[in-house]
Short mmCIF file of C-alpha atoms and ligand atoms in Angstrom, two decimals:
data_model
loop_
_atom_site.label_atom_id
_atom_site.label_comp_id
_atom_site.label_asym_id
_atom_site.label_seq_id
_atom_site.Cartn_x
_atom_site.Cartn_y
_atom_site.Cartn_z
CA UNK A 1 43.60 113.14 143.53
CA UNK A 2 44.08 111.50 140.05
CA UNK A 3 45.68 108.52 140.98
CA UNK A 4 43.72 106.22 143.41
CA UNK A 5 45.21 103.25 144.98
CA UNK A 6 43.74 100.62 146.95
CA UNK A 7 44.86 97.07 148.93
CA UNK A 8 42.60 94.34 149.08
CA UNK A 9 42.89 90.66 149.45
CA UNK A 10 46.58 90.64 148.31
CA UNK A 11 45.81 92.79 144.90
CA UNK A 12 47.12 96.18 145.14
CA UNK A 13 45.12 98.60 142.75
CA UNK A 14 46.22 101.65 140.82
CA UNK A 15 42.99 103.38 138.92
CA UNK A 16 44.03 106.77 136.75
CA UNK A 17 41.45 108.81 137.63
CA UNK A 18 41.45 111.96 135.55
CA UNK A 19 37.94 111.48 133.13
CA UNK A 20 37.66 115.72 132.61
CA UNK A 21 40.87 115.37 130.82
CA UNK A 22 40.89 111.80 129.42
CA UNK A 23 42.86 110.70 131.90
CA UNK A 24 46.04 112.23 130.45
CA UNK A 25 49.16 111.40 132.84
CA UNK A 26 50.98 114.27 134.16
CA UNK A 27 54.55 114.61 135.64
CA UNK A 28 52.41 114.23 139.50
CA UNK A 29 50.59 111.22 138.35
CA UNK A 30 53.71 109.70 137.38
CA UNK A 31 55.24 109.90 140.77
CA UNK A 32 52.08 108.97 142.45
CA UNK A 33 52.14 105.53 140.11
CA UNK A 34 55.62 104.79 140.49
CA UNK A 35 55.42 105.53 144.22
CA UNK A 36 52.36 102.67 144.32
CA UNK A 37 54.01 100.08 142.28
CA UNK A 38 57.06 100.69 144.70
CA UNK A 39 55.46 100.25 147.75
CA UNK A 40 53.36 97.04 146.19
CA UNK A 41 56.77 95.27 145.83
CA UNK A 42 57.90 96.10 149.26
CA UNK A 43 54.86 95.27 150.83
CA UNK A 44 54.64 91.19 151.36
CA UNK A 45 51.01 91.58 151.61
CA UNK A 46 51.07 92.09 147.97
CA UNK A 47 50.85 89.88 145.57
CA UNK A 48 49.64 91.05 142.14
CA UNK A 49 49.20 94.68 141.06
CA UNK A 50 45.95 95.80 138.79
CA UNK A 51 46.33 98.30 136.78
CA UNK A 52 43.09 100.76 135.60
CA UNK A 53 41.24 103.31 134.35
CA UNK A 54 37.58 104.98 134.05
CA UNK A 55 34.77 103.52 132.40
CA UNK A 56 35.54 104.60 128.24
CA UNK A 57 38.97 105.52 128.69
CA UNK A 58 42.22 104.07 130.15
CA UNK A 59 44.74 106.87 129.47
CA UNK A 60 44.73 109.51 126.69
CA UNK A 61 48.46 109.46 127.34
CA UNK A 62 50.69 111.86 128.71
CA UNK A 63 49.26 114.95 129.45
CA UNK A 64 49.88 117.23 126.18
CA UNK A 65 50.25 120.31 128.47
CA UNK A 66 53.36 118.99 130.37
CA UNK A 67 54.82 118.23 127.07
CA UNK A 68 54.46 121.72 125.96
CA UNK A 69 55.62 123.13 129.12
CA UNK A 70 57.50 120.90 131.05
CA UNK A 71 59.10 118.92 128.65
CA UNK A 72 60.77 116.00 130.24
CA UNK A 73 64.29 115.77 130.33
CA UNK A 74 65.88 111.42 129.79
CA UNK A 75 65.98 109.68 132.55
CA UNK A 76 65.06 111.38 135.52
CA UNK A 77 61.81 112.37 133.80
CA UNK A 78 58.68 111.34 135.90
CA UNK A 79 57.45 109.30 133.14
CA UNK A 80 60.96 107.29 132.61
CA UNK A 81 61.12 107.31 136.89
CA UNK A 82 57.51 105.22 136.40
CA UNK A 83 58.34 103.22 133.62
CA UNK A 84 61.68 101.70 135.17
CA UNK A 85 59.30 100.86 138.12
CA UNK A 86 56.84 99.16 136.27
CA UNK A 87 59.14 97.44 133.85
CA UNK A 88 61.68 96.45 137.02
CA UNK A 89 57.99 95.35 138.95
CA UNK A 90 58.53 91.70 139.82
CA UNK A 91 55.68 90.94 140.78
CA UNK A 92 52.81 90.54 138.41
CA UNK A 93 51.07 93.23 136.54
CA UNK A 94 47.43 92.90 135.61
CA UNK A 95 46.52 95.65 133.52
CA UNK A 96 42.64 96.32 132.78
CA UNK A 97 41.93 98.29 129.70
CA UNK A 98 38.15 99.94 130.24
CA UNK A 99 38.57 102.20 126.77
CA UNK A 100 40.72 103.49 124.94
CA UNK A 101 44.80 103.43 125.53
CA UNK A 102 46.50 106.30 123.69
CA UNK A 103 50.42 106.75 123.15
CA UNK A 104 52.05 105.88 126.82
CA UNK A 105 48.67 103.82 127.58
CA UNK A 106 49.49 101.55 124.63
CA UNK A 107 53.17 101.58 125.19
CA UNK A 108 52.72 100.73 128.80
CA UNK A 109 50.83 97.17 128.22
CA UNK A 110 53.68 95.83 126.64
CA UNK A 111 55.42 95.45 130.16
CA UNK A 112 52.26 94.50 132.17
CA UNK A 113 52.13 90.66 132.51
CA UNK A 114 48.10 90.04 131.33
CA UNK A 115 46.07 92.65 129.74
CA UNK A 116 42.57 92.57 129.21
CA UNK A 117 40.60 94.77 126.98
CA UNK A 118 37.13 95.76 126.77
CA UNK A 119 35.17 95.40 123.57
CA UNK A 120 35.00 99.09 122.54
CA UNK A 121 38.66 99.90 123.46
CA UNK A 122 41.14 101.14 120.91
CA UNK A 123 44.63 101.15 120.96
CA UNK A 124 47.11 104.02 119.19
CA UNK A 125 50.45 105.14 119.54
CA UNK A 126 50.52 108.54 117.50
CA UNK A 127 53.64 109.56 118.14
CA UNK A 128 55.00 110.32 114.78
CA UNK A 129 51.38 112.68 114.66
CA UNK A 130 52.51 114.71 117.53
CA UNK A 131 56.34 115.42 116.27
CA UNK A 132 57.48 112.55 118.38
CA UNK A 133 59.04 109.05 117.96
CA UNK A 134 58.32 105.74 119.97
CA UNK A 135 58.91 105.39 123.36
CA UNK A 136 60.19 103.03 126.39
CA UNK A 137 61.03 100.29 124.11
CA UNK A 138 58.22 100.48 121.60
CA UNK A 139 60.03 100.70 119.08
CA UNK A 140 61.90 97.60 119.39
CA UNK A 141 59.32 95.61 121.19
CA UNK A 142 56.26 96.58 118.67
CA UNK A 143 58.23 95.15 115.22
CA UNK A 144 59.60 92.23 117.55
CA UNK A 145 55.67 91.38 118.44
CA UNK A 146 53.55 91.74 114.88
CA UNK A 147 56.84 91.89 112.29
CA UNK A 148 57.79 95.18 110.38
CA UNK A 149 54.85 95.66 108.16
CA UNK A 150 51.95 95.62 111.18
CA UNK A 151 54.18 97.32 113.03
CA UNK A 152 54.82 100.87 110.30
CA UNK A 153 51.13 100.85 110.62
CA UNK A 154 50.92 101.34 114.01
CA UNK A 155 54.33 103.25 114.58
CA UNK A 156 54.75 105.24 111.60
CA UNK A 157 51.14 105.90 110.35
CA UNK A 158 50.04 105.90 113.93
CA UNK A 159 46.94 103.96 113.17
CA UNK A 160 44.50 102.94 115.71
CA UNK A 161 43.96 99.26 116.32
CA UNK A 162 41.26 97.27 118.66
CA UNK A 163 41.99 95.03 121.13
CA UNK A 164 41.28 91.52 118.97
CA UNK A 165 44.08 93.35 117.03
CA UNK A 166 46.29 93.45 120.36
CA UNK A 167 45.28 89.96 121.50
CA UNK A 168 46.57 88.47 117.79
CA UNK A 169 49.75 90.50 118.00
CA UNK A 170 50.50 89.25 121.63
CA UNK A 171 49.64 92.71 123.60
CA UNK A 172 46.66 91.45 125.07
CA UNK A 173 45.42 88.18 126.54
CA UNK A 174 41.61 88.44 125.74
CA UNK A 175 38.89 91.16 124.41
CA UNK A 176 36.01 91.41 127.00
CA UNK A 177 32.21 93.15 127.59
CA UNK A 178 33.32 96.74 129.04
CA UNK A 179 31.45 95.59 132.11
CA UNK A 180 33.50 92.69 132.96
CA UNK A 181 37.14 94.28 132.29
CA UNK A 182 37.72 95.01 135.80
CA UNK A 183 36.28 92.19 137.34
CA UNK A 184 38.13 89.72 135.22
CA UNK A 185 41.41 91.69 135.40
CA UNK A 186 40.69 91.01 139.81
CA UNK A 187 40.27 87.69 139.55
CA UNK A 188 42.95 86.62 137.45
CA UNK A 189 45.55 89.31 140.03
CA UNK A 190 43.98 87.17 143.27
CA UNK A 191 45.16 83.62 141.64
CA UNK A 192 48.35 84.69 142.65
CA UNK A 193 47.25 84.67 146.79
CA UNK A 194 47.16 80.74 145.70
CA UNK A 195 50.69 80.75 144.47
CA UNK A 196 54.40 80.36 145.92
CA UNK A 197 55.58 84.19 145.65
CA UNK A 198 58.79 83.35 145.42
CA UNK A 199 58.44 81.15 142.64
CA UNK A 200 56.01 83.69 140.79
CA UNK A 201 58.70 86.34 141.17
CA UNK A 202 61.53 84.60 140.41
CA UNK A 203 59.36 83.43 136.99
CA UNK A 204 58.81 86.84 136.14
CA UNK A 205 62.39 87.94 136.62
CA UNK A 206 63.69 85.10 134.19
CA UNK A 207 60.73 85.75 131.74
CA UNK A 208 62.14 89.54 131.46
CA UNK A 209 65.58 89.05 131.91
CA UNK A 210 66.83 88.77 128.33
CA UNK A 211 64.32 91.00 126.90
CA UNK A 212 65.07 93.80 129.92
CA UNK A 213 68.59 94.13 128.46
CA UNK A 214 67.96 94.77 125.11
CA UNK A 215 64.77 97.32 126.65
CA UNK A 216 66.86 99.43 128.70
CA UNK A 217 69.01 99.94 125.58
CA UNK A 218 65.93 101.22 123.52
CA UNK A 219 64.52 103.11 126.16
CA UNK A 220 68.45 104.96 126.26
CA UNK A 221 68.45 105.42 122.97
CA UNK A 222 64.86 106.50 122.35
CA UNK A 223 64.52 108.68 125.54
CA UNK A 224 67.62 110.82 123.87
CA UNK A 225 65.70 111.09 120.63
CA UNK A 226 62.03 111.82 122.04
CA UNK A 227 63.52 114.49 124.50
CA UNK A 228 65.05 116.32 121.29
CA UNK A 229 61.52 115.94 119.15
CA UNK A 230 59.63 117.24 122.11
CA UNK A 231 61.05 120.43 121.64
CA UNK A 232 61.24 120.54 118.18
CA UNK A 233 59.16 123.29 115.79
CA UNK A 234 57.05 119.84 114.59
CA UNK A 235 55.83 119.22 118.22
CA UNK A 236 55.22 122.09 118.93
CA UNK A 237 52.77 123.04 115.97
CA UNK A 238 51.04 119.70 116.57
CA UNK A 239 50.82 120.47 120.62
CA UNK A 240 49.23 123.77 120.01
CA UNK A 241 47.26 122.34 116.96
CA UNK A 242 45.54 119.58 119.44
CA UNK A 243 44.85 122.86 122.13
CA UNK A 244 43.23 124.90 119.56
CA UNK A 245 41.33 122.17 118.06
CA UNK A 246 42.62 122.20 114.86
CA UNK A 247 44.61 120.31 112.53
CA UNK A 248 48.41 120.90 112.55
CA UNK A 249 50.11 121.93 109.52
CA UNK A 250 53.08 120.43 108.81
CA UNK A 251 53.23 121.90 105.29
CA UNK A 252 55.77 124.09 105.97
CA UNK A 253 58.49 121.79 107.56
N1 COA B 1 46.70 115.82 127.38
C1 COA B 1 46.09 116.89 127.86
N2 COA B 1 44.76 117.09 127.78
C2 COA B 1 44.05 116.13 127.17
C3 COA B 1 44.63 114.97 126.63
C4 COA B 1 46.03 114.83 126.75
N3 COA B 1 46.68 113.75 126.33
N4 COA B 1 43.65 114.21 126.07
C5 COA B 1 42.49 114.86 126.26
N5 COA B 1 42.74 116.02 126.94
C6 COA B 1 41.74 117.03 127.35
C7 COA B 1 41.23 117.84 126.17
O1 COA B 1 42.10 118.93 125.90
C8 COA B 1 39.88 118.29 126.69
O2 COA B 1 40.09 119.35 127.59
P1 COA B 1 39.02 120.58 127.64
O3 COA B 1 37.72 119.94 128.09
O4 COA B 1 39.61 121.50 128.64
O5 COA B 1 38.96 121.12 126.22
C9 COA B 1 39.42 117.09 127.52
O6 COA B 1 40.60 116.35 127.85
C10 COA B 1 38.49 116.17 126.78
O7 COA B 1 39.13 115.76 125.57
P2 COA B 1 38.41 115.75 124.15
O8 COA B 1 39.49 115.69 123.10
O9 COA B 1 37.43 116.87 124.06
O10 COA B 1 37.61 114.36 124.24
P3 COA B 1 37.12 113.43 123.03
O11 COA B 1 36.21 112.42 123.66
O12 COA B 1 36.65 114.23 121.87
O13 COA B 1 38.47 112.66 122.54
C11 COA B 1 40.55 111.50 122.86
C12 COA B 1 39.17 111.79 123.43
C13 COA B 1 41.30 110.69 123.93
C14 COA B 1 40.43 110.68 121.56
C15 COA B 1 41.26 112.83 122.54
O14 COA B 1 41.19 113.65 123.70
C16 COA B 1 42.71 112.71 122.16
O15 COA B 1 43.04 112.36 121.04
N6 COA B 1 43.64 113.06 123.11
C17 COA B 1 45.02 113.16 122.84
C18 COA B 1 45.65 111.79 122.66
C19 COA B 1 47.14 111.92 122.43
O16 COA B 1 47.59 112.31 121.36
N7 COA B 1 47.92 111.59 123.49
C20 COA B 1 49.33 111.71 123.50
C21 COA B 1 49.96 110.53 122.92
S1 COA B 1 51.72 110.64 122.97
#
C-alpha cells in the first residue's frame, strides 16, 4: 500500500509511502488520499489532518508513467478528484515536508493551512520542463504570493527553491532539522483538540472563501490547458527523455 493513513488523538494522518519510486503519486494514490481526507471531515473524531512523506522525499510528483499512459482527462481526473478534496477540506491541513516536493508536491502546499519544511528540502514546479503548464491554481496563486518576477523563476524557468525561500514567499510557516518535521507538524495538528471545531472550521471556510472562487476558475482553465500539453509531441519527448535517462531535446519543436 502506498498511501498509509492513521487516527490518533484527534489528528488524522496521510503518509505517501512510495520511497522505490520517489514517492511519485499515481491515479490509485490519488483516490486513496482523497478517500482519507473525505472520511477525516466526516469523522467528528477528527480534528486536524497531517499531511507526509518519507524521510528525503515528500512527493516526486505525479507519477511520470500515468502521464504517459493514462493521461488524465479535466475534472474527473484522480488528481483533480483529490485536489477539490483537499482544497474544499475544512478542517485544517498540516502538511510536513521531510524532502523534497516536486511539481504537484509543491503545488499542493499552497492549499494546506501550515507547512513545515525540513532543512534539506527543495521545492520545484517543472512543469514548463516536462511539456506542461501550472496546475490547480498555481498559476494564479504563485505570482499572487512572491509578485511576477519570483514567480517566472519558479513557473517558467522551473527553478528549484528551499524552504527559507517558501517561508519568505508565504508557502511555508517555518524551515526545520529533518528530524523534527514530523513531530512539529503533530503538535501544531493536536492544538486543534483544544479548540471550538466549529469555530476553527467556520475560520477556515471564510479564510478560503474569496480566494476558492477565483481558484476553481484557474484550476478550469488550467486543467483544459494541461490535459492538451500532456499529450502533446513536447511531453512526450520529455516523458520518455526522464525514462531513458537522458536529456530531452526540444531542438526540433
Ligand atoms: N514518476 C515516476 N517515476 C518516478 C518519478 C515520477 N515522478 N520520480 C522518480 N521516479 C522513479 C525513477 O524513474 C526511478 O525508478 P527506477 O529505480 O525504476 O529507475 C526511481 O523513482 C528513483 O528515481 P531517481 O530519479 O533514480 O532518484 P534520484 O534520487 O536520482 O532523483 C528526483 C530524485 C525526485 C530528483 C528525480 O527522481 C526526479 O526528478 N523525478 C521526477 C520529478 C518530476 O519531474 N515530477 C513531475 C513533476 S510534474
Amino acid at each position: 500500500m502506498s498511501i498509509r493513513t492513521a487516527t490518533l488523538n484527534g489528528v488524522a494522518t496521510i503518509e505517501i509511502a512510495r520511497p522505490e519510486k520517489k514517492n511519485a503519486i499515481t491515479q490509485a494514490m490519488y483516490r486513496s488520499m482523497a478517500d482519507a481526507l473525505d472520511a477525516a471531515v466526516a469523522d467528528n473524531a477528527v480534528r486536524a489532518v497531517l499531511l507526509t512523506g518519507q524521510p528525503g522525499i515528500f512527493t516526486s510528483g505525479n507519477d511520470i508513467e500515468d502521464f504517459m499512459q493514462r493521461p488524465a482527462d479535466g475534472t474527473e481526473s484522480p488528481a483533480f478528484g483529490f485536489m477539490r478534496s483537499l482544497i474544499a477540506c475544512d478542517k485544517p491541513v498540516v502538511a510536513a515536508v521531510t524532502g523534497a516536493a516536486i511539481g504537484i508536491g509543491t503545488t499542493l502546499l499552497l492549499h494546506c493551512d501550515f507547512v513545515y519544511v525540513s532543512d534539506e528540502a527543495r521545492l520545484a514546479m517543472p512543469f514548463v520542463s516536462l511539456g506542461l503548464v501550472p496546475e490547480f491554481g498555481s498559476s494564479l496563486i504563485v505570482p499572487q504570493l512572491m509578485g511576477n518576477a519570483r514567480a517566472a523563476e519558479k513557473l517558467l524557468l522551473g527553478d528549484p527553491f528551499t524552504g527559507a525561500d517558501a517561508v519568505e514567499a508565504g508557502i511555508a510557516n517555518a524551515v526545520l532539522p529533518a528530524a523534527e518535521v514530523v513531530p512539529h507538524a503533530r503538535r501544531v495538528a493536536e492544538r486543534f483538540n483544544g479548540l471550538p471545531p466549529g469555530a476553527v472550521r467556520e475560520t477556515k471556510r471564510l479564510m478560503r472563501r474569496a480566494r476558492n472562487d477565483s481558484t476553481f476558475e484557474a484550476i478550469g482553465v488550467e486543467g483544459g490547458v494541461f490535459a492538451r500539453r500532456l499529450r502533446s509531441p513536447e511531453a512526450q519527448e520529455a516523458f520518455s527523455a526522464f525514462f531513458q535517462k537522458r536529456k530531452p531535446d526540444f531542438s526540433k519543436f
